[in-house]
Short mmCIF file of C-alpha atoms in Angstrom, two decimals:
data_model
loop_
_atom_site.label_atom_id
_atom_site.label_comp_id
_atom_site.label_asym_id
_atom_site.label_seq_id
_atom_site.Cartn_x
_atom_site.Cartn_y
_atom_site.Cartn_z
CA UNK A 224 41.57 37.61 153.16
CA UNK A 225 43.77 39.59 155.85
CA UNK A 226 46.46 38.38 157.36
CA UNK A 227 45.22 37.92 160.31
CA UNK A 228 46.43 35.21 162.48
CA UNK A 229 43.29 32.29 162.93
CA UNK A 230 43.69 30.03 166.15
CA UNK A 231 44.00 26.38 166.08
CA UNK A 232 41.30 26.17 167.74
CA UNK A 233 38.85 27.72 165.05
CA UNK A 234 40.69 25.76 162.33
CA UNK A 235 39.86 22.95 164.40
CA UNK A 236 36.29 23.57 164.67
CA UNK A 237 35.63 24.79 160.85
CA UNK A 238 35.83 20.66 159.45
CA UNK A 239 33.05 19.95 161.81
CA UNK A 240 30.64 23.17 160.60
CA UNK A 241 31.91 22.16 156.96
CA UNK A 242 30.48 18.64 157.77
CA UNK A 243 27.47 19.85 159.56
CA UNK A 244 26.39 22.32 156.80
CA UNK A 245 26.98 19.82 154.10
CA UNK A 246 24.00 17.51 156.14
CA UNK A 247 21.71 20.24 156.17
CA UNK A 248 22.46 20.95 152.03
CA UNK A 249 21.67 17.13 151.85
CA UNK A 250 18.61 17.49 153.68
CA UNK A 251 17.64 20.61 151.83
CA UNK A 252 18.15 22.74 154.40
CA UNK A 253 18.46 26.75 152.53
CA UNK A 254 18.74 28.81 155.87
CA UNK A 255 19.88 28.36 159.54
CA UNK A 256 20.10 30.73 162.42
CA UNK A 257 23.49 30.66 164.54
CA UNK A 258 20.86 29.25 167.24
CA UNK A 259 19.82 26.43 165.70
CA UNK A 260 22.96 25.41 164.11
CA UNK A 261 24.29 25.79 167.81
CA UNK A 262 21.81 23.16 169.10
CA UNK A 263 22.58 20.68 166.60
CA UNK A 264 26.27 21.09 166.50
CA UNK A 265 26.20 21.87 170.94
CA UNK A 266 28.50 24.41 170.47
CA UNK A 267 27.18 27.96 171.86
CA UNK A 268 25.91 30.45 169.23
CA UNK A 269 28.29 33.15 170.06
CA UNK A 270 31.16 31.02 169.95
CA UNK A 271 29.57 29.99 165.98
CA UNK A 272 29.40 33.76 165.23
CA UNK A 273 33.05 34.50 167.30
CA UNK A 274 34.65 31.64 164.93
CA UNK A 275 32.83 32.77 161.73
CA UNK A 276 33.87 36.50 161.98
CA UNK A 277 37.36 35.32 162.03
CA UNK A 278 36.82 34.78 158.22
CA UNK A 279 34.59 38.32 157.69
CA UNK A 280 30.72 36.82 159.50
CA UNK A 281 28.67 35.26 156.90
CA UNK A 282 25.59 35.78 158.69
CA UNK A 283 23.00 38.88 158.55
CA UNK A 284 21.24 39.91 161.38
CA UNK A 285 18.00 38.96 162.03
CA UNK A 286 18.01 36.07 159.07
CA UNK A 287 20.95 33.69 159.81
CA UNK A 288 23.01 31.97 157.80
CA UNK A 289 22.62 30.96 154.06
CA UNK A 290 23.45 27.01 154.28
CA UNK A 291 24.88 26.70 150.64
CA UNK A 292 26.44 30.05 150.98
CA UNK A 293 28.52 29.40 153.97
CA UNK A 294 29.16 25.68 153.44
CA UNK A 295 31.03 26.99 149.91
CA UNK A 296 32.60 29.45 151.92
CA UNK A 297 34.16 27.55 154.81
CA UNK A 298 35.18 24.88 151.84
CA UNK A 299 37.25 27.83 150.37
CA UNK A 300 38.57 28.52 153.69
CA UNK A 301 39.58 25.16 154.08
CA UNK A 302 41.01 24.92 150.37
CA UNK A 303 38.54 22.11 149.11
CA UNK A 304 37.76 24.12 145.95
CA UNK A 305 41.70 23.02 145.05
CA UNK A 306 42.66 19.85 144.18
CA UNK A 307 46.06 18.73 145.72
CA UNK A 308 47.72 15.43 144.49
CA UNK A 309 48.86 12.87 147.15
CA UNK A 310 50.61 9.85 147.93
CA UNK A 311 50.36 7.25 150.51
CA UNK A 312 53.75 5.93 151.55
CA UNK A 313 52.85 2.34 153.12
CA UNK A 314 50.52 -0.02 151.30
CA UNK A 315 49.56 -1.86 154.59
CA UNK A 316 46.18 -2.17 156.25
CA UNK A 317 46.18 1.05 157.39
CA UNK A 318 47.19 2.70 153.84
CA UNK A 319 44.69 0.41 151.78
CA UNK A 320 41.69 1.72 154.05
CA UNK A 321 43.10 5.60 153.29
CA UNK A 322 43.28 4.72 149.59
CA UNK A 323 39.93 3.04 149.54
CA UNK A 324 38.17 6.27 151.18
CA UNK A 325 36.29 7.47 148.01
CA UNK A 326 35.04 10.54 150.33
CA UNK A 327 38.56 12.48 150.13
CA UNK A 328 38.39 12.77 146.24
CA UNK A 329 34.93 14.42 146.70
CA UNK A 330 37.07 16.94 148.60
CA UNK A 331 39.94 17.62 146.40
CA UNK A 332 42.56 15.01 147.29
CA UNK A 333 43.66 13.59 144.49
CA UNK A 334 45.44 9.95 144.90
CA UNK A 335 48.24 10.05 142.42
CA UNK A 336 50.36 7.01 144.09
CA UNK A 337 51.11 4.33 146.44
CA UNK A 338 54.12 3.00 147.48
CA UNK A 339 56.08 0.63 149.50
CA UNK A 340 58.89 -2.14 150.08
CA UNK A 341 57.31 -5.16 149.66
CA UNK A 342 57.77 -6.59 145.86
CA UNK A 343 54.94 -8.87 146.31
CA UNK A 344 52.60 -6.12 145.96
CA UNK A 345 54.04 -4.41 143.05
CA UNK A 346 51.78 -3.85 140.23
CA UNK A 347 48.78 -4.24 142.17
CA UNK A 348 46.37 -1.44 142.29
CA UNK A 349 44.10 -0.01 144.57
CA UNK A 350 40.79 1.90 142.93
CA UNK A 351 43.58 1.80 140.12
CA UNK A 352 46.25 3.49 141.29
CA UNK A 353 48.99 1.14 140.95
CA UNK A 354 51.17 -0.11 144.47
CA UNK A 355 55.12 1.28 143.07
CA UNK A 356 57.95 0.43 144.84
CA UNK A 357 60.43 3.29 147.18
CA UNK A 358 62.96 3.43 144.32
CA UNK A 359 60.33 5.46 142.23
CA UNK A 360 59.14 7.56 144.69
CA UNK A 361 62.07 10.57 144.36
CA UNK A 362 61.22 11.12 140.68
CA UNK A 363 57.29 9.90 141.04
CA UNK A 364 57.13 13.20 143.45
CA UNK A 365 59.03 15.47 141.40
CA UNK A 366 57.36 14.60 138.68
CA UNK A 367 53.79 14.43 139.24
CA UNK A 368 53.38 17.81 141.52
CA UNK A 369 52.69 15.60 145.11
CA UNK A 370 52.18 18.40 147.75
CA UNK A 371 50.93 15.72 150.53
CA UNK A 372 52.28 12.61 151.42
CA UNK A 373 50.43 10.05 154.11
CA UNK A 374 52.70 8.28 155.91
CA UNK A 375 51.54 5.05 157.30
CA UNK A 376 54.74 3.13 157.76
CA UNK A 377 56.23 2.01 161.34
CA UNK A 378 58.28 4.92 163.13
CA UNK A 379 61.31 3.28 162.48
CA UNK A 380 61.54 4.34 158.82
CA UNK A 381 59.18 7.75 159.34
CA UNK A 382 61.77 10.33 159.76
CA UNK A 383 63.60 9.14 156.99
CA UNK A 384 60.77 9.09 154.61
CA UNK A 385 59.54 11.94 155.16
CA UNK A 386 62.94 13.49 155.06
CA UNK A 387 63.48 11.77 151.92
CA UNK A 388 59.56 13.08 150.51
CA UNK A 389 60.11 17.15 151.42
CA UNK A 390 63.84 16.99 149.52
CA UNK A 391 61.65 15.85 146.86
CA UNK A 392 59.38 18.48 147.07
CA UNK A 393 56.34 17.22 149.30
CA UNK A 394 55.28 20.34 151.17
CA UNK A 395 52.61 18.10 153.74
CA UNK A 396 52.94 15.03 155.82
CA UNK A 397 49.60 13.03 157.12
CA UNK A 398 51.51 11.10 159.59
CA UNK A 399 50.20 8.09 161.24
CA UNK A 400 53.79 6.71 162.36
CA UNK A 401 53.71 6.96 165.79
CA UNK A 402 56.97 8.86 166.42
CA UNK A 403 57.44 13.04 166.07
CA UNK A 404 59.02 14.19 162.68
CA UNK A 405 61.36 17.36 162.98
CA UNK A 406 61.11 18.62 160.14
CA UNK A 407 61.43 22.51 158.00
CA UNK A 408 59.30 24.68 159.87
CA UNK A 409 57.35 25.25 156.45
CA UNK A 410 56.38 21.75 155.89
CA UNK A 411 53.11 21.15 157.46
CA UNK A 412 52.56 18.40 159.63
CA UNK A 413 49.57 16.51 160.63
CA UNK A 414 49.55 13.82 163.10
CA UNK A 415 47.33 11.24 163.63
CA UNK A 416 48.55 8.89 166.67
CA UNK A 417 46.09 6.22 167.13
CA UNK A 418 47.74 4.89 169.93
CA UNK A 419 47.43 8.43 171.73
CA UNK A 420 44.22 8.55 171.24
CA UNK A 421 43.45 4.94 172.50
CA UNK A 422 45.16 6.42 175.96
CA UNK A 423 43.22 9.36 176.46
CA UNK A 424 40.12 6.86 175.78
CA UNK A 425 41.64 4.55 178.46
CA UNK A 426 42.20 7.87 180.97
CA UNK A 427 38.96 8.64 180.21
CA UNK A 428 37.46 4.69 181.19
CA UNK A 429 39.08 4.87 184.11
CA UNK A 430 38.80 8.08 185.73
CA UNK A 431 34.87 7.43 185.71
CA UNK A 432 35.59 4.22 187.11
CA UNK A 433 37.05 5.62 190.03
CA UNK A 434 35.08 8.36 190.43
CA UNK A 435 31.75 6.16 190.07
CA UNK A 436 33.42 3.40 192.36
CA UNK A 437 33.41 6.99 195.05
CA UNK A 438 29.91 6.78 194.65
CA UNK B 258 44.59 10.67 193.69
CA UNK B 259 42.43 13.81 194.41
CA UNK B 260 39.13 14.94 192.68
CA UNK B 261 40.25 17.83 190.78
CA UNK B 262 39.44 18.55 187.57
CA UNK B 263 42.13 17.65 185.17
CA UNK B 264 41.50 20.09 181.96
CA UNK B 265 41.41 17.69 178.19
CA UNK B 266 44.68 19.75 177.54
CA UNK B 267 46.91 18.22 179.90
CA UNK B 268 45.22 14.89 178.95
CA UNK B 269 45.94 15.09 175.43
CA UNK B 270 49.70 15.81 176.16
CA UNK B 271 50.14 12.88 178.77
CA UNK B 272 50.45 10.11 176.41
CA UNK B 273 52.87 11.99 174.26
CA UNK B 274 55.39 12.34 177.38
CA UNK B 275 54.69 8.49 177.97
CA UNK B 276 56.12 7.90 174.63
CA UNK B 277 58.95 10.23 175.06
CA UNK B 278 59.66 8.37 178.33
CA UNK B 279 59.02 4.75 176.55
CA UNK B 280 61.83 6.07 174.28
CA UNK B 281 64.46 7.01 176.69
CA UNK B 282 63.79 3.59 178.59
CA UNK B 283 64.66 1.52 176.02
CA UNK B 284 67.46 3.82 175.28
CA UNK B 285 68.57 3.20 178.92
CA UNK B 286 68.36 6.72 179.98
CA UNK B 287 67.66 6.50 183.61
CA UNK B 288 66.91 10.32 185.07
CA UNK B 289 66.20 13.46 182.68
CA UNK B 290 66.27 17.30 183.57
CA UNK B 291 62.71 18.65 182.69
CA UNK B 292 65.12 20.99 180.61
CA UNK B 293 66.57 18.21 178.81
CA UNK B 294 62.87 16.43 178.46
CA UNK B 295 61.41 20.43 177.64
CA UNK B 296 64.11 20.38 174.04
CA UNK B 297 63.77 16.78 173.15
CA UNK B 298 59.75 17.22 173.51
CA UNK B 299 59.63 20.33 172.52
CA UNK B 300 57.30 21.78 175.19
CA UNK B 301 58.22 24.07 177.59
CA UNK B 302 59.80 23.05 181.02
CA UNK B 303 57.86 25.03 183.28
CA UNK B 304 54.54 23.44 180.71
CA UNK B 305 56.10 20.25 182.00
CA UNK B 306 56.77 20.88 185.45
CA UNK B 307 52.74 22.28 185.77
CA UNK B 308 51.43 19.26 183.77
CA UNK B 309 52.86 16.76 186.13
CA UNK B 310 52.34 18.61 189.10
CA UNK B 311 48.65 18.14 188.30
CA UNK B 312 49.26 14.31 189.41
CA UNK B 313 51.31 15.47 192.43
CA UNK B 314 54.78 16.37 190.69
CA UNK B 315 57.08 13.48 190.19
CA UNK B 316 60.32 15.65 190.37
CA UNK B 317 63.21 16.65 192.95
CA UNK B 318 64.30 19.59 192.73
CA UNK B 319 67.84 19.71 190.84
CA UNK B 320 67.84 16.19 190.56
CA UNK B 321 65.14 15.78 187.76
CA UNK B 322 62.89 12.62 187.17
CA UNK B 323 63.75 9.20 187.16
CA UNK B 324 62.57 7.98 183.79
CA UNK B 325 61.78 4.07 184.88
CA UNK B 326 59.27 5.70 187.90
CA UNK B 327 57.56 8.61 186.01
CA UNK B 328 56.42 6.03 182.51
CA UNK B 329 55.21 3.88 185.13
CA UNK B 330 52.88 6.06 187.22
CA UNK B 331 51.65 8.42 183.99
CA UNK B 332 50.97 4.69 182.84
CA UNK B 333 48.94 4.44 185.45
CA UNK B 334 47.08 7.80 185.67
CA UNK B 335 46.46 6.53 181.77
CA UNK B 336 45.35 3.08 183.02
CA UNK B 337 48.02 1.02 181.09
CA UNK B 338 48.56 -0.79 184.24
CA UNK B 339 44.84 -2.43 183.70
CA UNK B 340 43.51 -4.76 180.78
CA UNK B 341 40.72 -3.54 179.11
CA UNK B 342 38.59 -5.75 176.64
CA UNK B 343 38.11 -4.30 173.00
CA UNK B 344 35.51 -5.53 170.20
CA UNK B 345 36.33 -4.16 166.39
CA UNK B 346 33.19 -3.34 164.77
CA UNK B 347 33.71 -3.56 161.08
CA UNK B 348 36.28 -5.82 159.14
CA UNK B 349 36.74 -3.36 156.43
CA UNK B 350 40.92 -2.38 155.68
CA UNK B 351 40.45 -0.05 158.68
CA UNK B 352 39.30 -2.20 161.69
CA UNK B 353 41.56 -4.61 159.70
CA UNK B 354 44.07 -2.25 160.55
CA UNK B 355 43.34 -1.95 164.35
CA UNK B 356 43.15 -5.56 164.47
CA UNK B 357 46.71 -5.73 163.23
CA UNK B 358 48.17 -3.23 165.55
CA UNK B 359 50.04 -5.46 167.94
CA UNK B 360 51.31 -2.34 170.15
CA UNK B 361 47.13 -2.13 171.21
CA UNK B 362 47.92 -5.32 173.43
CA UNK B 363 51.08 -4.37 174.91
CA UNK B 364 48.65 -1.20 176.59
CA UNK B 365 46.34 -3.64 177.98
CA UNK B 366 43.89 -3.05 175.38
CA UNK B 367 42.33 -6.42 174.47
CA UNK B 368 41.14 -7.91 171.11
CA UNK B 369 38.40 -10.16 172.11
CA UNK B 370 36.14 -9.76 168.74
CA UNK B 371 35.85 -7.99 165.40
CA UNK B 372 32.26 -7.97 164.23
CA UNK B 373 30.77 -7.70 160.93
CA UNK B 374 27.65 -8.11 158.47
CA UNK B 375 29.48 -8.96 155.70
CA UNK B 376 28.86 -12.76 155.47
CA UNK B 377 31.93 -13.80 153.29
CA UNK B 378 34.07 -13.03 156.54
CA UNK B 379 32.69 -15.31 158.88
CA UNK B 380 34.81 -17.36 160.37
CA UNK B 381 38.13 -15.60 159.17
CA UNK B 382 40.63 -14.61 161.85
CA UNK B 383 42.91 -11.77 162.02
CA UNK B 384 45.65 -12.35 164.72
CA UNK B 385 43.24 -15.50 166.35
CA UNK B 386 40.06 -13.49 167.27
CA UNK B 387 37.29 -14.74 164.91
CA UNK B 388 35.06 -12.35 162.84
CA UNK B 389 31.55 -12.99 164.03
CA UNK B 390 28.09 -11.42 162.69
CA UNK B 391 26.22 -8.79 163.78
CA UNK B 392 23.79 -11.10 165.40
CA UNK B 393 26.14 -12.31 167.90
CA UNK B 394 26.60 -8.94 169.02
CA UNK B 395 24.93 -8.01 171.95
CA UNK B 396 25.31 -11.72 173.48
CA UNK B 397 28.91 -11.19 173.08
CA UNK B 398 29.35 -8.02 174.88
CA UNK B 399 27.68 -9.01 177.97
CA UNK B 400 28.96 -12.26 178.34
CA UNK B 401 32.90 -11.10 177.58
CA UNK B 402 33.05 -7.60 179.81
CA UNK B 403 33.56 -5.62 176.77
CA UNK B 404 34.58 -1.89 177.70
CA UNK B 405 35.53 -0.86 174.92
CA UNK B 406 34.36 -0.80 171.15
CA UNK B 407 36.09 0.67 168.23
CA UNK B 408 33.47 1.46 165.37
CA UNK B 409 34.96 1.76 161.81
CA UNK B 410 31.84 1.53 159.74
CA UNK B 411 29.81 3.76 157.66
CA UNK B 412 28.43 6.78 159.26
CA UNK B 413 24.78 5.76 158.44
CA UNK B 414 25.17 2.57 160.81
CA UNK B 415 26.88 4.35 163.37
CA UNK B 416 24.62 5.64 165.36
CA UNK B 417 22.32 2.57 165.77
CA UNK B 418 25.28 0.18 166.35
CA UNK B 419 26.60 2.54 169.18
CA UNK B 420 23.44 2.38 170.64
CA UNK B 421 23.06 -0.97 170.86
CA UNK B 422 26.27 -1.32 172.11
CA UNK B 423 25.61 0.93 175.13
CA UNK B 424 22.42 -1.01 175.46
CA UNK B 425 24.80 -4.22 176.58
CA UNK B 426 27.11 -2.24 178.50
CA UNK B 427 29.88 -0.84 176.49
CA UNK B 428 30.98 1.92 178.69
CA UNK B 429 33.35 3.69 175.91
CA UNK B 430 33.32 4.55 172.14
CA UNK B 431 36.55 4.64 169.77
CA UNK B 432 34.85 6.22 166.63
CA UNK B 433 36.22 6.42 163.61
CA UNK B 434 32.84 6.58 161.67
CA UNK B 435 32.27 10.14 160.19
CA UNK B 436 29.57 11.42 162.67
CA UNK B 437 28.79 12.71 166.03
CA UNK B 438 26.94 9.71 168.68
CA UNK B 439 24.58 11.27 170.71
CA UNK B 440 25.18 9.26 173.83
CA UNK B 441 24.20 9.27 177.21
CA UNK B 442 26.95 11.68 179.35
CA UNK B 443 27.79 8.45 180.99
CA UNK B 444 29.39 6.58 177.91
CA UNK B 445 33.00 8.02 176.78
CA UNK B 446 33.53 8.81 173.14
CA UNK B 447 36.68 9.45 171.42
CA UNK B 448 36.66 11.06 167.76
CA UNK B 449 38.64 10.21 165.07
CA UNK B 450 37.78 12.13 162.45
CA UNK B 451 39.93 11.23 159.38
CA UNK B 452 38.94 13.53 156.91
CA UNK B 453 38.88 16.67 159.35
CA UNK B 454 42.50 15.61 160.00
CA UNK B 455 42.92 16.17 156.18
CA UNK B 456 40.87 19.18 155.66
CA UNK B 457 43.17 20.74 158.99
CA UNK B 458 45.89 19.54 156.57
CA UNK B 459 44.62 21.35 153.40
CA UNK B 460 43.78 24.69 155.00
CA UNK B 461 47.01 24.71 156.73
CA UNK B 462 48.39 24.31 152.93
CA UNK B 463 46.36 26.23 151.16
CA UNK B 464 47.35 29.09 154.12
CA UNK B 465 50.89 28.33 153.26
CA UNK B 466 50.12 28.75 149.92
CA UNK B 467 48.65 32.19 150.10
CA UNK B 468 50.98 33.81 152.36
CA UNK B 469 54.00 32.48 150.35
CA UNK B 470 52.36 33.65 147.26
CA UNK B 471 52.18 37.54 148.64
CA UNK B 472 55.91 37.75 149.57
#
């Protein structure tokens, strides 16, 4: 691997080939031109071949792509071949349905812990992983090699969990608060703002409402 | 409001400065500097300045925007300033979740049904709004002007449900189930894509990882 510098915009793209190429595998699918995996995905070939020679091409002229090949490929890209342990911080609706998703062991992500405030639910466990209480989480993190945290607790205590997870050691943050966290520069943050999205949804509704009201 | 094109960019970043803005109003911050809005948001001013200059421009020159009259009107270029009626498909932890999320009403967005096929629910209410079968569906939609439906069940359902939603007039999709719709160009989806937010997460990690490794 070079050091090359990989747009966003690839590394946006390369979950939805990985997720593509893993329903042809299922279908027993062995080989796919950059064509045809163009038409199903409706993405142009040449941006297909542009994103996959970012990582060295996988493709050979004249025969396209190997399906298994490059779907194990773009998984190492991706790092699903690791396994990284994580917590979710926030045993709420929101956390029980991440904890419940069977799909993200399949790709590595280990669920080591949950935690929250609310002593009712200690002791309870979710596809066994027991619900712990805040006061553990410090040594819980040190202690059990936690490189991503989730974080689906209201805004109003984000920052200062997630402050509180990378002094600990926690070197991601999945963050479904709705608020920004300023954090290190080299911890890694992923947002998820539902409530964004519902607006660009809403934008969306309504500027073909007017335009088709033009009509 | 004129017909030009308004790129997805500028969309996406829209309902992050109406949060910024919520922010500052309830801080009682009355006018901002798109300096002072540029460091708190960390965008650039002159990003700013062109993004809301798409709508017209909202700013004087040297006297910067009055906070109270720019969250209202990007409110309404996001169509806050309408209702819009919303049906939950799926009564799992994650549509369980939306359900929950009181902030959804304050936006004009809805709850008017969840919908499952999981008899055991029937009848159960999260926040008032009654879980109702699968059956009920389609009646339902037409008869309640549902706009909106957010889908949060399996993948292999997905694609029928959505179409049968369409079929009674749901003009826009909010899918959270792990595959593309293939919808007419008419009907507005919006992805969310859990586990390619985590696998964005993991390479960005992984890429950490690496680089860190080689110093």
């Amino acid at each position: 691997m070079t050091e090359r510098q990989i747009s966003q915009a690839v590394i946006r793209r390369l979950p939805r080939y990985y997720r593509y190429l893993g329903e042809l595998l299922e279908n027993g699918v062995e080989r796919i031109s950059s064509n045809d995996l163009s038409k199903k995905m409706k993405v142009t070939a040449s941006q297909i071949r542009q994103d996959l020679n970012n990582f060295g091409g996988f493709g050979q002229q004249g025969y396209g792509y190997n399906v298994k090949y490059l779907y194990t490929e773009i998984g190492k890209i991706l790092g699903l071949d690791k396994t990284h342990n994580i917590v979710i911080i926030g045993a709420g609706n929101l956390g029980q349905a991440l904890a419940n998703y069977a799909a993200f062991e399949r790709s590595g992500f280990l669920l080591k812990g949950i935690f929250d405030i609310n002593p009712t639910l200690k002791g309870m466990t979710i596809r066994d992983v027991p619900i712990r209480m805040m006061e553990e989480l410090p040594e819980f993190v040190q202690n059990n090699d936690i490189e991503i945290a989730a974080l689906t607790i209201p805004k109003t205590k984000a920052v200062e969990v997630a402050e509180l997870l990378v002094d600990n050691g926690v070197r991601a943050i999945w963050n479904f608060a709705h608020t920004d966290l300023n954090l290190p520069k080299n911890v890694i943050v992923e947002n998820v703002h539902l409530s964004e999205s519902l607006m660009r949804l809403s934008y969306n509704v309504n500027r073909y409402n007017y335009f088709n009201a033009k009509e």
